[in-house]
Amino acid sequence: MSIDTEIARRRTFGIISHPDAGKTTLTEKLLLFGGAIQEAGAVKSNKVKKGATSDFMAIERQRGISVATSVLAFEYKGIKINILDTPGHKDFAEDTFRTLTAVDSVIVVIDVAKGVEEQTEKLVAVCRMRSIPIIVFVNKLDREGKDAFDLLDEIEQKLKLRVTPLSFPIGMGYGFKGIYNLWEQNVNLFSPDHKQHVTATVEVKDLNAPLLEATVGDAAAHTLREELDLVAGVYPEFDTEAYLRGELQPVFFGSALTNFGVRELLDCFVSIAPKPRAKQSETRLVAPEEAKFTGFVFKIHANMDPNHRNRLAFIKVVSGTFRRNVPYLHVRLGKRMKFSSPNAFFAEKKQIVEVSYPGDIVGIQDTGSFKIGDSLSEGEAISYKGIPSFSPEHFRYINNADPLKSKQLYKGIDQLMDEGVAQLFTLNLNNRKVIGTVGALQYEVIQYRLAHEYGAKCSYETLNVYKACWVDPEDEKSAEFMDFKRVKQRYLARDKQGQLVFLADSSFTLQLTQQKYPSIQFHLSSEYR
Ligand code: G4P
């Protein structure tokens, strides 16, 4: 197969949701359709089970499992599908943000009873920022939940999306009869007792024909007609191009657990979801079809075994082909490196692969050469934009608790930050180090890993910071900026890339500072240029 054909048949995407909405269940059902697994329950969830929130070892163990489920690849109707796993636990939200830099599209799962939840809002905001094409899957229709129209309104308002349903539920919960598929124009009947749940697929091209009554009964047919009239009147017609531009989001309804509505979702997905897309580097737009290989590291996974301190770096192939044992340029280090055992991922297995194409993810054993955001190429000094850092939610000073082990401590901190476990800020005033995390849990993880993997001890000290804001002055030499740096000296720090960050201690301070220094912008993400 030519490289163009290989590119055209790849779909690399992520499933995002608030924990418990059904991401793992849906992933598993997709794999079943692809024949990649034979039975339900085969995919180990990497989510942190309820009640395990204070047990960080359990979480780390589960993160260990997630190496296997980091990329789940399977074939469906000749299409190679790569699902990039995103951790559900909110304390690992940074991992998810970074994974979103490697996907070409996403499916958002929403629980029909709970509606749009907090984690989903945050993740979708990132997708919107990058114009990532989104398909919405409303899950758990076999249970009582919110009215479909109310839910569509909620999705539009809270997620700021422009939606159009491509399937519509007929009833819900106990009264759930099935789904009208607007995409394929047929009715799928649901039977809670039937093993496959879909009892029949009836093609209903003419909604006014008595076939609809015969299929779903008089009352349901009447309601469905009214509802579909409303859908046609209120929602825009589906347009693939608008979806691909990130301007229109199709919505499907179903029940992952009972395997209902999943095939419809998958069939539509393979026909509309984007193939690997061109990616903007610092200097130019790189097309997947280009002959020369380029790629970037979006995730680093530590080995939990302290005797094998190697890590797995996940590289997304952006252009050309990645080949085993061919020397590539590690752009940041300016060094050629070749890889004798790159891994590709198939369902829950990984295996050594000779060649990978754009859209694919390659796992490389790493002993500390890679950082998140690093690029590889055949010689060009390419650097991919957009592995952003977001302001952490928690901040603590980190202190060395064993003066004899300071070298180990700093090496450990350095490497853990390269993996993206947390963010490090160094205060301008006194060079004290501050660790910023998304969740409080990471502090325990860091302490544990520093002790077990690096033989170093640390302690923390609280620090009252509300948000870290990346500072973006209109003019670095202006009197206003000089004044800001002088007055706010105590609150200024550098991130790991050396960018200036203002650690605001409250939203009030941030507001006041913004008013006082109008020519300086304060960003909650490092990606603002
Ligand atoms: P997550 O990865 O998004 O966190 O969610 P996951 O798939 O683990 O699903 C969370 C819970 O919701 C699970 O139940 C799962 O069985 C259930 N679920 C998923 N899809 C559906 C659906 O379509 N209908 C219904 N009724 N339930 C669904 P659990 O009891 O928390 O876990 P488990 O013991 O079943 O694994």
Coordinates of C-alpha atoms and ligand atoms in Angstrom, one line a residue:
M1 CA 0.0 0.0 0.0
S2 CA 1.3 3.5 -0.8
I3 CA 1.9 6.0 2.0
D4 CA -1.1 8.0 0.8
T5 CA -3.4 5.0 1.1
E6 CA -2.0 4.3 4.5
I7 CA -2.7 7.8 5.6
A8 CA -6.2 7.9 4.1
R9 CA -7.2 4.8 6.1
R10 CA -6.1 6.0 9.5
R11 CA -8.3 7.6 12.2
T12 CA -6.6 8.6 15.4
F13 CA -8.9 9.9 18.1
G14 CA -9.5 10.2 21.8
I15 CA -12.6 9.5 23.9
I16 CA -13.1 12.1 26.6
S17 CA -15.6 12.2 29.4
H18 CA -16.2 12.9 33.0
P19 CA -15.3 9.8 35.1
D20 CA -18.1 7.2 35.0
A21 CA -19.9 8.5 31.9
G22 CA -18.9 5.3 30.1
K23 CA -15.6 5.9 28.3
T24 CA -14.1 2.5 29.2
T25 CA -17.3 0.7 28.3
L26 CA -17.6 2.4 25.0
T27 CA -13.9 1.8 24.2
E28 CA -14.5 -1.9 24.9
K29 CA -17.6 -2.1 22.6
L30 CA -15.7 -0.4 19.8
L31 CA -12.9 -3.0 20.2
L32 CA -15.5 -5.7 20.1
F33 CA -16.8 -4.4 16.8
G34 CA -13.3 -4.3 15.4
G35 CA -12.8 -7.9 16.5
A36 CA -9.8 -6.8 18.4
I37 CA -11.1 -8.4 21.6
Q38 CA -13.4 -11.3 21.9
E39 CA -15.3 -10.6 25.1
A40 CA -16.4 -7.7 27.3
G41 CA -14.2 -7.0 30.3
A42 CA -11.0 -7.6 28.4
V43 CA -9.9 -3.9 28.5
K44 CA -8.6 -3.0 31.9
S45 CA -9.7 0.4 32.9
N46 CA -7.0 2.7 33.9
K47 CA -9.4 4.8 35.8
V48 CA -9.0 5.2 39.5
K49 CA -11.8 3.3 41.1
K50 CA -14.0 5.1 43.6
G51 CA -12.7 5.0 47.1
A52 CA -9.1 4.7 45.9
T53 CA -8.5 8.4 46.0
S54 CA -6.2 8.5 48.9
D55 CA -4.4 5.3 47.9
F56 CA -1.8 6.6 45.5
M57 CA -0.1 3.3 45.1
A58 CA -3.3 1.8 43.8
I59 CA -3.4 4.7 41.4
E60 CA 0.1 4.2 40.3
R61 CA -0.5 0.6 39.8
Q62 CA -3.5 1.4 37.7
R63 CA -1.4 3.9 35.8
G64 CA 1.0 1.0 35.1
I65 CA -1.8 -0.9 33.6
S66 CA -2.6 2.1 31.4
V67 CA 0.6 1.6 29.5
A68 CA -1.1 -1.3 27.8
T69 CA -4.3 0.7 27.2
S70 CA -2.5 3.9 26.2
V71 CA -3.2 3.3 22.6
L72 CA -5.7 0.8 21.4
A73 CA -5.5 0.1 17.7
F74 CA -7.9 -2.0 15.6
E75 CA -9.2 -2.4 12.1
Y76 CA -12.8 -1.8 11.1
K77 CA -14.0 -2.0 7.5
G78 CA -10.4 -1.5 6.3
I79 CA -9.9 1.6 8.4
K80 CA -7.1 1.5 11.0
I81 CA -8.4 3.1 14.1
N82 CA -6.1 4.3 16.9
I83 CA -7.8 5.2 20.1
L84 CA -5.6 7.2 22.4
D85 CA -6.6 6.7 26.0
T86 CA -7.2 9.6 28.3
P87 CA -7.2 9.2 32.1
G88 CA -10.5 9.9 33.6
H89 CA -9.3 11.0 37.1
K90 CA -9.2 14.7 37.3
D91 CA -5.8 14.8 39.0
F92 CA -4.3 13.5 35.8
A93 CA -6.1 16.0 33.6
E94 CA -2.7 17.4 32.3
D95 CA -2.1 13.9 30.7
T96 CA -5.4 14.3 28.9
F97 CA -4.6 17.8 27.7
R98 CA -1.4 16.6 26.2
T99 CA -3.0 13.6 24.6
L100 CA -5.3 16.0 22.8
T101 CA -2.3 17.4 20.9
A102 CA -1.9 13.9 19.3
V103 CA -5.5 13.2 18.2
D104 CA -7.2 14.2 15.0
S105 CA -10.7 14.1 16.4
V106 CA -12.5 13.2 19.6
I107 CA -15.7 11.5 20.8
V108 CA -17.2 13.1 23.9
V109 CA -19.3 10.7 26.1
I110 CA -22.0 12.3 28.2
D111 CA -24.2 10.5 30.8
V112 CA -27.8 11.0 29.9
A113 CA -28.8 11.4 33.6
K114 CA -25.9 13.6 34.7
G115 CA -25.7 15.8 31.6
V116 CA -22.6 17.9 31.0
E117 CA -20.1 17.5 33.9
E118 CA -17.2 19.7 34.9
Q119 CA -14.3 17.6 33.5
T120 CA -16.0 17.4 30.2
E121 CA -16.4 21.2 30.1
K122 CA -12.7 21.7 30.6
L123 CA -11.6 19.1 28.0
V124 CA -14.0 20.3 25.4
A125 CA -12.8 23.8 25.9
V126 CA -9.3 22.6 24.9
C127 CA -10.7 20.8 21.8
R128 CA -12.6 24.0 20.8
M129 CA -9.4 26.0 21.2
R130 CA -7.8 23.7 18.6
S131 CA -10.8 23.3 16.4
I132 CA -10.7 19.5 16.9
P133 CA -13.7 17.8 15.2
I134 CA -16.0 16.4 17.9
I135 CA -18.7 13.8 17.9
V136 CA -20.9 13.6 21.0
F137 CA -22.3 10.3 22.3
V138 CA -25.0 10.5 24.9
N139 CA -24.8 7.3 26.9
K140 CA -26.9 5.2 29.2
L141 CA -30.2 5.6 27.4
D142 CA -31.3 2.3 29.0
R143 CA -31.7 4.4 32.2
E144 CA -34.0 7.3 33.0
G145 CA -32.3 10.6 32.2
K146 CA -32.8 14.1 31.0
D147 CA -35.1 14.9 28.1
A148 CA -33.2 14.8 24.8
F149 CA -33.9 18.4 23.8
D150 CA -33.0 19.7 27.3
L151 CA -29.8 17.8 27.0
L152 CA -29.0 19.1 23.5
D153 CA -29.6 22.7 24.9
E154 CA -27.3 21.9 27.8
I155 CA -24.5 20.6 25.5
E156 CA -24.8 23.8 23.4
Q157 CA -24.7 26.1 26.3
K158 CA -22.2 24.5 28.6
L159 CA -19.9 23.1 26.0
K160 CA -20.4 26.0 23.6
L161 CA -20.9 23.7 20.7
R162 CA -23.2 23.9 17.7
V163 CA -24.9 20.5 17.7
T164 CA -27.1 18.5 15.4
P165 CA -28.5 15.1 16.3
L166 CA -27.7 12.3 13.9
S167 CA -29.7 9.8 15.9
F168 CA -32.7 10.3 18.2
P169 CA -34.0 8.2 21.1
I170 CA -37.4 6.7 21.0
G171 CA -38.3 6.8 24.7
M172 CA -35.8 6.3 27.5
G173 CA -35.2 4.1 30.6
Y174 CA -38.0 1.6 31.0
G175 CA -39.8 3.0 28.0
F176 CA -36.7 3.0 25.8
K177 CA -37.8 1.5 22.5
G178 CA -34.9 2.2 20.3
I179 CA -33.1 4.8 18.2
Y180 CA -34.1 6.6 15.0
N181 CA -30.9 6.9 13.0
L182 CA -31.0 10.1 11.0
W183 CA -27.7 9.3 9.4
E184 CA -28.8 6.0 7.9
Q185 CA -32.6 6.7 8.1
N186 CA -33.6 3.6 9.9
V187 CA -35.0 2.5 13.3
N188 CA -33.1 0.2 15.6
L189 CA -35.3 -1.5 18.0
F190 CA -34.1 -2.2 21.5
S191 CA -34.9 -5.1 23.7
P192 CA -33.5 -5.2 27.2
D193 CA -33.6 -9.0 27.2
H194 CA -32.0 -9.8 23.9
K195 CA -28.4 -10.7 24.1
Q196 CA -27.3 -8.3 21.3
H197 CA -30.0 -5.8 22.3
V198 CA -30.6 -4.7 18.8
T199 CA -33.6 -6.9 17.9
A200 CA -34.2 -5.5 14.4
T201 CA -33.1 -2.7 12.1
V202 CA -36.0 -1.4 10.1
E203 CA -35.4 1.0 7.3
V204 CA -37.8 3.8 7.5
K205 CA -37.2 6.2 4.7
D206 CA -40.6 7.8 4.8
L207 CA -41.4 8.9 8.4
N208 CA -45.1 9.4 7.5
A209 CA -45.6 5.9 6.3
P210 CA -47.5 3.5 8.6
L211 CA -44.4 1.4 8.9
L212 CA -43.3 3.6 11.7
E213 CA -46.5 2.7 13.7
A214 CA -46.0 -0.9 12.9
T215 CA -42.4 -0.7 14.1
V216 CA -42.6 1.3 17.4
G217 CA -46.3 1.6 18.1
D218 CA -48.8 4.4 17.7
A219 CA -47.9 6.7 20.6
A220 CA -44.1 6.4 20.1
A221 CA -44.5 7.0 16.4
H222 CA -46.5 10.1 17.0
T223 CA -44.0 11.5 19.5
L224 CA -41.1 10.6 17.3
R225 CA -42.6 12.4 14.3
E226 CA -43.1 15.5 16.4
E227 CA -39.7 15.4 17.8
L228 CA -38.0 14.9 14.4
D229 CA -40.0 17.8 13.1
L230 CA -38.6 19.9 15.8
V231 CA -35.1 18.6 15.2
A232 CA -35.4 19.5 11.5
G233 CA -36.7 23.0 12.4
V234 CA -34.2 23.8 15.1
Y235 CA -30.9 22.1 14.3
P236 CA -28.7 22.7 11.2
E237 CA -28.4 20.1 8.6
F238 CA -25.3 18.0 9.1
D239 CA -22.4 19.1 7.0
T240 CA -19.2 17.1 7.1
E241 CA -17.0 20.1 6.2
A242 CA -18.4 22.1 9.1
Y243 CA -17.8 19.2 11.4
L244 CA -14.2 18.9 10.1
R245 CA -13.6 22.6 10.8
G246 CA -14.8 22.1 14.3
E247 CA -17.9 24.2 13.7
L248 CA -20.6 21.6 13.9
Q249 CA -20.9 18.6 16.2
P250 CA -23.1 15.6 15.5
V251 CA -24.8 13.9 18.4
F252 CA -25.6 10.2 18.8
F253 CA -27.7 8.6 21.5
G254 CA -27.2 5.1 22.8
S255 CA -26.2 2.8 25.5
A256 CA -22.6 1.4 25.6
L257 CA -23.3 -1.2 28.2
T258 CA -26.1 -2.8 26.3
N259 CA -24.2 -2.2 23.0
F260 CA -26.9 -0.1 21.6
G261 CA -26.2 2.7 19.2
V262 CA -22.5 2.0 19.2
R263 CA -22.3 0.5 15.7
E264 CA -24.2 3.6 14.3
L265 CA -21.6 5.8 16.0
L266 CA -18.7 3.7 14.7
D267 CA -20.1 3.6 11.1
C268 CA -20.6 7.3 11.0
F269 CA -17.2 7.9 12.7
V270 CA -15.3 5.9 10.1
S271 CA -17.0 7.8 7.2
I272 CA -16.7 11.3 8.5
A273 CA -13.8 11.5 11.0
P274 CA -10.6 13.1 9.7
K275 CA -7.6 11.2 8.5
P276 CA -4.3 12.4 10.0
R277 CA -4.1 16.2 9.6
A278 CA -1.3 18.6 8.8
K279 CA 0.3 19.9 11.9
Q280 CA 1.7 23.4 12.6
S281 CA 5.3 23.5 13.6
E282 CA 7.1 26.6 14.9
T283 CA 8.2 27.3 11.3
R284 CA 5.7 25.8 8.9
L285 CA 2.7 23.5 8.4
V286 CA 3.8 19.9 8.0
A287 CA 1.6 17.7 5.8
P288 CA 1.3 14.0 6.6
E289 CA 2.0 13.1 2.9
E290 CA 5.5 14.7 3.0
A291 CA 8.2 12.1 2.3
K292 CA 10.3 12.8 5.3
F293 CA 9.5 11.5 8.8
T294 CA 8.7 14.0 11.6
G295 CA 7.0 13.3 14.9
F296 CA 6.8 14.5 18.4
V297 CA 6.6 13.1 22.0
F298 CA 3.2 13.7 23.6
K299 CA 3.4 11.3 26.5
I300 CA 6.1 9.6 28.7
H301 CA 5.2 6.7 30.8
A302 CA 7.4 5.7 33.7
N303 CA 8.0 2.1 34.4
M304 CA 6.7 1.3 37.9
D305 CA 9.4 -1.2 38.5
P306 CA 12.2 0.6 40.4
N307 CA 14.8 -1.9 39.1
H308 CA 14.1 -0.9 35.5
R309 CA 14.1 2.8 35.4
N310 CA 13.3 3.0 31.7
R311 CA 10.4 4.8 30.4
L312 CA 8.2 4.6 27.4
A313 CA 8.0 7.7 25.2
F314 CA 5.0 7.9 23.0
I315 CA 5.6 9.5 19.6
K316 CA 2.9 10.6 17.2
V317 CA 4.0 10.2 13.6
V318 CA 3.1 13.5 11.8
S319 CA 4.7 13.0 8.4
G320 CA 6.5 10.4 6.3
T321 CA 7.3 7.0 7.7
F322 CA 9.0 6.0 10.9
R323 CA 11.3 3.0 10.5
R324 CA 13.0 0.7 12.9
N325 CA 16.8 1.1 13.2
V326 CA 16.9 4.3 11.0
P327 CA 18.8 7.2 12.7
Y328 CA 16.6 10.2 13.3
L329 CA 17.5 13.6 14.6
H330 CA 16.5 14.3 18.2
V331 CA 16.0 18.0 17.5
R332 CA 16.4 19.4 21.0
L333 CA 19.6 17.4 21.7
G334 CA 20.9 17.9 18.1
K335 CA 21.8 14.2 18.2
R336 CA 21.0 11.3 15.9
M337 CA 19.4 8.3 17.5
K338 CA 18.0 5.0 16.2
F339 CA 15.6 2.7 17.8
S340 CA 15.9 -1.0 17.6
S341 CA 12.6 -1.9 19.2
P342 CA 9.9 0.6 18.5
N343 CA 6.5 -0.6 19.7
A344 CA 3.2 -0.4 17.9
F345 CA 0.0 -1.1 19.7
F346 CA -2.8 -3.5 18.8
A347 CA -5.8 -3.7 21.1
E348 CA -4.2 -4.4 24.4
K349 CA -0.9 -5.8 23.1
K350 CA 2.2 -4.1 21.9
Q351 CA 4.7 -5.4 19.5
I352 CA 7.8 -4.4 17.7
V353 CA 7.0 -2.7 14.4
E354 CA 9.2 -2.1 11.3
V355 CA 7.3 0.9 9.9
S356 CA 4.7 3.3 11.1
Y357 CA 2.6 5.9 9.2
P358 CA 1.2 9.3 10.0
G359 CA -1.5 9.0 12.6
D360 CA 0.2 6.0 14.3
I361 CA 1.7 6.1 17.7
V362 CA 5.1 4.5 18.3
G363 CA 6.3 3.6 21.8
I364 CA 10.1 4.0 22.3
Q365 CA 12.1 2.7 25.3
D366 CA 13.7 5.7 26.8
T367 CA 16.3 6.1 29.5
G368 CA 15.9 9.8 30.0
S369 CA 16.6 11.4 26.6
F370 CA 13.0 12.5 26.0
K371 CA 10.8 15.2 27.3
I372 CA 7.3 15.9 26.5
G373 CA 7.1 18.1 23.4
D374 CA 10.4 16.8 21.9
S375 CA 10.5 16.4 18.1
L376 CA 12.2 13.8 15.9
S377 CA 13.0 14.3 12.2
E378 CA 15.2 13.2 9.3
G379 CA 17.4 16.2 9.7
E380 CA 15.1 19.3 9.7
A381 CA 15.2 21.3 13.0
I382 CA 11.5 21.0 13.3
S383 CA 9.7 21.8 16.5
Y384 CA 6.0 21.2 17.0
K385 CA 3.9 23.8 18.8
G386 CA 1.2 23.2 21.3
I387 CA 2.0 21.0 24.2
P388 CA 0.6 23.5 26.5
S389 CA 0.9 23.8 30.2
F390 CA -2.2 25.0 32.1
S391 CA -2.2 26.7 35.4
P392 CA -2.0 24.2 38.2
E393 CA -4.6 24.2 40.9
H394 CA -2.3 23.4 43.8
F395 CA 1.1 24.9 44.7
R396 CA 3.6 23.8 47.3
Y397 CA 7.3 24.6 48.0
I398 CA 9.4 21.5 47.7
N399 CA 12.3 21.1 50.2
N400 CA 15.1 18.7 50.3
A401 CA 14.7 16.5 53.4
D402 CA 18.0 14.8 53.0
P403 CA 20.9 17.2 52.3
L404 CA 23.2 14.3 51.3
K405 CA 20.9 13.4 48.4
S406 CA 20.4 16.8 46.8
K407 CA 21.8 15.7 43.5
Q408 CA 19.4 12.7 43.4
L409 CA 16.5 15.0 44.4
Y410 CA 17.1 17.5 41.6
K411 CA 17.6 14.8 39.0
G412 CA 14.4 13.1 40.2
I413 CA 12.4 16.4 40.1
D414 CA 13.8 17.1 36.7
Q415 CA 12.9 13.8 35.2
L416 CA 9.4 13.7 36.8
M417 CA 8.7 17.1 35.3
D418 CA 9.9 15.9 31.9
E419 CA 7.3 13.1 32.2
G420 CA 4.7 15.8 32.9
V421 CA 3.8 14.6 36.4
A422 CA 3.6 18.2 37.6
Q423 CA 5.0 21.6 36.8
L424 CA 8.0 23.2 38.4
F425 CA 8.4 27.0 39.0
T426 CA 11.5 28.6 40.3
L427 CA 11.0 31.9 42.2
N428 CA 12.9 34.8 40.8
L429 CA 13.6 36.2 44.3
N430 CA 15.3 33.3 46.0
N431 CA 15.4 30.4 43.5
R432 CA 13.1 28.3 45.7
K433 CA 11.3 25.6 43.9
V434 CA 7.5 25.4 43.7
I435 CA 5.7 22.3 42.5
G436 CA 2.3 23.0 40.8
T437 CA -0.2 20.1 40.3
V438 CA -3.7 19.6 39.0
G439 CA -4.6 17.5 42.0
A440 CA -3.3 17.1 45.6
L441 CA -2.7 13.4 44.9
Q442 CA 0.4 14.2 42.7
Y443 CA 2.3 15.4 45.8
E444 CA 2.1 11.9 47.3
V445 CA 3.0 10.3 44.0
I446 CA 6.1 12.6 43.6
Q447 CA 7.3 12.0 47.1
Y448 CA 6.9 8.2 46.7
R449 CA 8.6 8.1 43.4
L450 CA 11.5 10.3 44.5
A451 CA 12.1 8.0 47.4
H452 CA 11.7 4.7 45.5
E453 CA 13.2 5.6 42.1
Y454 CA 15.8 8.2 43.1
G455 CA 16.6 7.5 46.7
A456 CA 15.8 11.1 47.6
K457 CA 13.6 12.6 50.3
C458 CA 11.5 15.7 50.0
S459 CA 9.0 17.6 52.2
Y460 CA 6.5 20.2 51.2
E461 CA 5.4 23.6 52.5
T462 CA 2.2 25.2 51.7
L463 CA 2.1 28.2 49.5
N464 CA -0.9 30.3 48.9
V465 CA -1.3 30.7 45.2
Y466 CA -4.5 30.9 43.3
K467 CA -3.3 30.6 39.7
A468 CA -0.1 30.7 37.7
C469 CA -0.3 33.2 34.9
W470 CA 2.1 33.3 32.0
V471 CA 3.1 37.0 31.6
D472 CA 2.9 38.5 28.2
P473 CA 3.9 42.2 28.0
E474 CA 3.2 44.3 25.0
D475 CA 6.7 45.9 25.4
E476 CA 9.3 44.2 27.6
K477 CA 11.1 47.6 27.9
S478 CA 8.2 49.7 28.9
A479 CA 8.1 51.5 32.2
E480 CA 4.9 49.7 33.0
F481 CA 6.5 46.3 32.7
M482 CA 9.5 47.4 34.8
D483 CA 7.1 48.7 37.5
F484 CA 5.2 45.4 37.4
K485 CA 8.4 43.4 37.8
R486 CA 9.5 45.6 40.7
V487 CA 6.2 45.6 42.6
K488 CA 5.4 42.0 42.1
Q489 CA 8.9 40.7 42.5
R490 CA 7.9 38.3 45.3
Y491 CA 5.3 36.6 43.1
L492 CA 7.4 36.1 39.9
A493 CA 8.8 32.8 38.9
R494 CA 10.1 31.0 35.8
D495 CA 8.6 27.8 34.4
K496 CA 10.8 25.0 33.2
Q497 CA 11.1 26.6 29.8
G498 CA 12.2 29.9 31.4
Q499 CA 9.0 31.7 30.7
L500 CA 8.0 34.4 33.2
V501 CA 5.0 33.4 35.4
F502 CA 3.1 35.5 37.9
L503 CA 1.8 33.5 40.9
A504 CA -1.4 35.4 41.8
D505 CA -2.5 34.7 45.3
S506 CA -6.2 35.4 44.7
S507 CA -8.6 36.1 41.9
F508 CA -9.0 39.6 43.3
T509 CA -5.2 40.2 43.1
L510 CA -5.2 39.0 39.6
Q511 CA -8.0 41.3 38.6
L512 CA -6.4 44.3 40.3
T513 CA -3.0 43.5 38.7
Q514 CA -4.7 43.3 35.3
Q515 CA -6.3 46.7 35.8
K516 CA -3.2 48.3 37.0
Y517 CA -1.1 47.0 34.1
P518 CA -3.3 47.0 31.0
S519 CA -0.4 46.5 28.6
I520 CA 0.4 43.2 30.1
Q521 CA -1.6 40.1 29.4
F522 CA -1.9 37.3 31.9
H523 CA -2.6 33.8 30.4
L524 CA -3.7 30.7 32.2
S525 CA -2.0 28.5 29.7
S526 CA 1.6 28.6 28.4
E527 CA 0.2 28.4 24.9
Y528 CA -0.8 31.9 24.0
R529 CA 1.4 33.0 21.2
Ligands
G4P1 P1 -15.6 5.7 32.6 O1 -14.5 4.9 31.9 O2 -16.1 6.9 31.8 O3 -15.2 6.2 34.0 O4 -16.9 4.8 32.8 P2 -17.1 3.3 32.7 O5 -17.1 2.8 31.3 O6 -16.2 2.5 33.6 O7 -18.6 3.2 33.2 C1 -19.0 3.7 34.5 C2 -20.2 2.9 35.0 O8 -21.3 3.1 34.2 C3 -19.9 1.4 35.0 O9 -20.7 0.8 36.1 C4 -20.5 0.9 33.7 O10 -21.0 -0.4 33.7 C5 -21.7 1.9 33.6 N1 -22.2 2.1 32.3 C6 -21.5 2.4 31.2 N2 -22.3 2.5 30.1 C7 -23.5 2.3 30.5 C8 -24.8 2.2 29.8 O11 -24.9 2.4 28.6 N3 -25.9 2.0 30.6 C9 -25.8 1.7 32.0 N4 -26.9 1.5 32.6 N5 -24.6 1.7 32.6 C10 -23.5 2.0 31.9 P3 -20.0 0.6 37.5 O12 -21.1 -0.2 38.3 O13 -19.5 1.8 38.1 O14 -18.8 -0.3 37.2 P4 -18.7 -1.8 36.8 O15 -18.6 -2.5 38.1 O16 -19.9 -2.2 36.0 O17 -17.4 -1.9 36.0

